JSON list of C-alpha atoms in Angstrom, two decimals:
[
{"chain": "A", "resi": 1, "resn": "UNK", "atom": "CA", "xyz": [29.48, 75.46, 42.01]},
{"chain": "A", "resi": 2, "resn": "UNK", "atom": "CA", "xyz": [31.36, 72.60, 43.63]},
{"chain": "A", "resi": 3, "resn": "UNK", "atom": "CA", "xyz": [29.97, 69.56, 45.40]},
{"chain": "A", "resi": 4, "resn": "UNK", "atom": "CA", "xyz": [31.00, 68.16, 48.69]},
{"chain": "A", "resi": 5, "resn": "UNK", "atom": "CA", "xyz": [32.88, 65.48, 46.68]},
{"chain": "A", "resi": 6, "resn": "UNK", "atom": "CA", "xyz": [35.07, 67.73, 44.78]},
{"chain": "A", "resi": 7, "resn": "UNK", "atom": "CA", "xyz": [36.07, 67.26, 41.05]},
{"chain": "A", "resi": 8, "resn": "UNK", "atom": "CA", "xyz": [37.49, 63.77, 41.17]},
{"chain": "A", "resi": 9, "resn": "UNK", "atom": "CA", "xyz": [37.69, 61.66, 38.37]},
{"chain": "A", "resi": 10, "resn": "UNK", "atom": "CA", "xyz": [36.04, 58.07, 38.85]},
{"chain": "A", "resi": 11, "resn": "UNK", "atom": "CA", "xyz": [38.30, 56.39, 36.71]},
{"chain": "A", "resi": 12, "resn": "UNK", "atom": "CA", "xyz": [35.70, 54.92, 34.35]},
{"chain": "A", "resi": 13, "resn": "UNK", "atom": "CA", "xyz": [35.64, 55.36, 30.78]},
{"chain": "A", "resi": 14, "resn": "UNK", "atom": "CA", "xyz": [32.72, 55.50, 28.20]},
{"chain": "A", "resi": 15, "resn": "UNK", "atom": "CA", "xyz": [31.87, 52.19, 26.54]},
{"chain": "A", "resi": 16, "resn": "UNK", "atom": "CA", "xyz": [33.87, 51.65, 23.38]},
{"chain": "A", "resi": 17, "resn": "UNK", "atom": "CA", "xyz": [36.69, 54.12, 24.66]},
{"chain": "A", "resi": 18, "resn": "UNK", "atom": "CA", "xyz": [40.19, 52.61, 23.92]},
{"chain": "A", "resi": 19, "resn": "UNK", "atom": "CA", "xyz": [42.10, 51.03, 26.85]},
{"chain": "A", "resi": 20, "resn": "UNK", "atom": "CA", "xyz": [45.15, 52.94, 27.90]},
{"chain": "A", "resi": 21, "resn": "UNK", "atom": "CA", "xyz": [48.62, 51.29, 26.98]},
{"chain": "A", "resi": 22, "resn": "UNK", "atom": "CA", "xyz": [50.18, 49.38, 29.72]},
{"chain": "A", "resi": 23, "resn": "UNK", "atom": "CA", "xyz": [53.41, 51.23, 30.75]},
{"chain": "A", "resi": 24, "resn": "UNK", "atom": "CA", "xyz": [55.75, 48.17, 31.13]},
{"chain": "A", "resi": 25, "resn": "UNK", "atom": "CA", "xyz": [56.69, 45.64, 28.85]},
{"chain": "A", "resi": 26, "resn": "UNK", "atom": "CA", "xyz": [57.94, 43.35, 31.77]},
{"chain": "A", "resi": 27, "resn": "UNK", "atom": "CA", "xyz": [56.50, 39.96, 30.57]},
{"chain": "A", "resi": 28, "resn": "UNK", "atom": "CA", "xyz": [57.51, 40.62, 27.00]},
{"chain": "A", "resi": 29, "resn": "UNK", "atom": "CA", "xyz": [61.36, 41.19, 28.01]},
{"chain": "A", "resi": 30, "resn": "UNK", "atom": "CA", "xyz": [61.41, 38.20, 30.47]},
{"chain": "A", "resi": 31, "resn": "UNK", "atom": "CA", "xyz": [60.01, 36.06, 27.54]},
{"chain": "A", "resi": 32, "resn": "UNK", "atom": "CA", "xyz": [62.66, 37.25, 25.20]},
{"chain": "A", "resi": 33, "resn": "UNK", "atom": "CA", "xyz": [65.42, 36.73, 27.60]},
{"chain": "A", "resi": 34, "resn": "UNK", "atom": "CA", "xyz": [64.04, 33.05, 28.22]},
{"chain": "A", "resi": 35, "resn": "UNK", "atom": "CA", "xyz": [63.67, 32.48, 24.46]},
{"chain": "A", "resi": 36, "resn": "UNK", "atom": "CA", "xyz": [67.36, 33.37, 24.15]},
{"chain": "A", "resi": 37, "resn": "UNK", "atom": "CA", "xyz": [68.33, 31.13, 26.96]},
{"chain": "A", "resi": 38, "resn": "UNK", "atom": "CA", "xyz": [66.42, 28.23, 25.45]},
{"chain": "A", "resi": 39, "resn": "UNK", "atom": "CA", "xyz": [68.74, 28.12, 22.55]},
{"chain": "A", "resi": 40, "resn": "UNK", "atom": "CA", "xyz": [71.26, 26.90, 24.80]},
{"chain": "A", "resi": 41, "resn": "UNK", "atom": "CA", "xyz": [69.70, 25.32, 28.06]},
{"chain": "A", "resi": 42, "resn": "UNK", "atom": "CA", "xyz": [66.75, 22.87, 28.15]},
{"chain": "A", "resi": 43, "resn": "UNK", "atom": "CA", "xyz": [64.60, 24.52, 25.21]},
{"chain": "A", "resi": 44, "resn": "UNK", "atom": "CA", "xyz": [61.70, 22.40, 26.05]},
{"chain": "A", "resi": 45, "resn": "UNK", "atom": "CA", "xyz": [61.34, 24.21, 29.43]},
{"chain": "A", "resi": 46, "resn": "UNK", "atom": "CA", "xyz": [62.52, 27.65, 28.81]},
{"chain": "A", "resi": 47, "resn": "UNK", "atom": "CA", "xyz": [61.12, 27.90, 25.43]},
{"chain": "A", "resi": 48, "resn": "UNK", "atom": "CA", "xyz": [57.65, 26.66, 26.28]},
{"chain": "A", "resi": 49, "resn": "UNK", "atom": "CA", "xyz": [57.81, 29.06, 29.66]},
{"chain": "A", "resi": 50, "resn": "UNK", "atom": "CA", "xyz": [58.89, 32.03, 27.23]},
{"chain": "A", "resi": 51, "resn": "UNK", "atom": "CA", "xyz": [56.13, 31.22, 24.80]},
{"chain": "A", "resi": 52, "resn": "UNK", "atom": "CA", "xyz": [53.54, 31.29, 27.34]},
{"chain": "A", "resi": 53, "resn": "UNK", "atom": "CA", "xyz": [54.38, 34.39, 28.99]},
{"chain": "A", "resi": 54, "resn": "UNK", "atom": "CA", "xyz": [54.62, 36.08, 25.57]},
{"chain": "A", "resi": 55, "resn": "UNK", "atom": "CA", "xyz": [51.20, 34.93, 24.68]},
{"chain": "A", "resi": 56, "resn": "UNK", "atom": "CA", "xyz": [49.98, 36.14, 28.20]},
{"chain": "A", "resi": 57, "resn": "UNK", "atom": "CA", "xyz": [51.59, 39.71, 27.38]},
{"chain": "A", "resi": 58, "resn": "UNK", "atom": "CA", "xyz": [50.01, 39.92, 24.21]},
{"chain": "A", "resi": 59, "resn": "UNK", "atom": "CA", "xyz": [46.48, 38.52, 25.23]},
{"chain": "A", "resi": 60, "resn": "UNK", "atom": "CA", "xyz": [45.98, 40.00, 28.71]},
{"chain": "A", "resi": 61, "resn": "UNK", "atom": "CA", "xyz": [48.27, 42.70, 29.09]},
{"chain": "A", "resi": 62, "resn": "UNK", "atom": "CA", "xyz": [48.50, 44.09, 25.43]},
{"chain": "A", "resi": 63, "resn": "UNK", "atom": "CA", "xyz": [52.13, 44.89, 25.73]},
{"chain": "A", "resi": 64, "resn": "UNK", "atom": "CA", "xyz": [53.90, 46.63, 22.82]},
{"chain": "A", "resi": 65, "resn": "UNK", "atom": "CA", "xyz": [56.64, 44.24, 22.32]},
{"chain": "A", "resi": 66, "resn": "UNK", "atom": "CA", "xyz": [54.64, 41.01, 22.91]},
{"chain": "A", "resi": 67, "resn": "UNK", "atom": "CA", "xyz": [54.61, 39.95, 19.16]},
{"chain": "A", "resi": 68, "resn": "UNK", "atom": "CA", "xyz": [58.27, 40.30, 19.14]},
{"chain": "A", "resi": 69, "resn": "UNK", "atom": "CA", "xyz": [58.59, 38.26, 22.27]},
{"chain": "A", "resi": 70, "resn": "UNK", "atom": "CA", "xyz": [56.40, 35.54, 20.71]},
{"chain": "A", "resi": 71, "resn": "UNK", "atom": "CA", "xyz": [58.81, 35.48, 17.54]},
{"chain": "A", "resi": 72, "resn": "UNK", "atom": "CA", "xyz": [61.77, 35.38, 19.75]},
{"chain": "A", "resi": 73, "resn": "UNK", "atom": "CA", "xyz": [60.28, 32.62, 22.04]},
{"chain": "A", "resi": 74, "resn": "UNK", "atom": "CA", "xyz": [59.38, 30.46, 19.00]},
{"chain": "A", "resi": 75, "resn": "UNK", "atom": "CA", "xyz": [62.82, 30.67, 17.25]},
{"chain": "A", "resi": 76, "resn": "UNK", "atom": "CA", "xyz": [64.45, 29.86, 20.54]},
{"chain": "A", "resi": 77, "resn": "UNK", "atom": "CA", "xyz": [62.20, 26.83, 21.23]},
{"chain": "A", "resi": 78, "resn": "UNK", "atom": "CA", "xyz": [62.49, 25.40, 17.71]},
{"chain": "A", "resi": 79, "resn": "UNK", "atom": "CA", "xyz": [66.14, 26.57, 17.46]},
{"chain": "A", "resi": 80, "resn": "UNK", "atom": "CA", "xyz": [67.12, 24.93, 20.59]},
{"chain": "A", "resi": 81, "resn": "UNK", "atom": "CA", "xyz": [65.53, 21.84, 20.02]},
{"chain": "A", "resi": 82, "resn": "UNK", "atom": "CA", "xyz": [67.28, 21.57, 16.29]},
{"chain": "A", "resi": 83, "resn": "UNK", "atom": "CA", "xyz": [70.62, 22.35, 17.93]},
{"chain": "A", "resi": 84, "resn": "UNK", "atom": "CA", "xyz": [70.10, 19.70, 20.52]},
{"chain": "A", "resi": 85, "resn": "UNK", "atom": "CA", "xyz": [69.34, 17.07, 18.01]},
{"chain": "A", "resi": 86, "resn": "UNK", "atom": "CA", "xyz": [72.39, 18.07, 15.80]},
{"chain": "A", "resi": 87, "resn": "UNK", "atom": "CA", "xyz": [74.70, 17.78, 18.86]},
{"chain": "A", "resi": 88, "resn": "UNK", "atom": "CA", "xyz": [73.11, 14.62, 20.02]},
{"chain": "A", "resi": 89, "resn": "UNK", "atom": "CA", "xyz": [73.82, 12.69, 17.07]}
]
């Protein structure tokens, strides 16, 4: 027996059910690219932006590549600052 509304899912999940994984890793990929750019150009800007994007990708969007993006961003930030200090002296 069918109802007048048909057999449509409501999109709700029971409490405690795992969240579906996000389909894209857009923020993580952008953070990795900015982390690599920060090795050469203005690391205090590009590195910090990359690190913030990677943390948002990890905590808010639960992206798969977020941990890798955090590492690449941190290495780009620190490496760019060290490289800039070595070349400035």
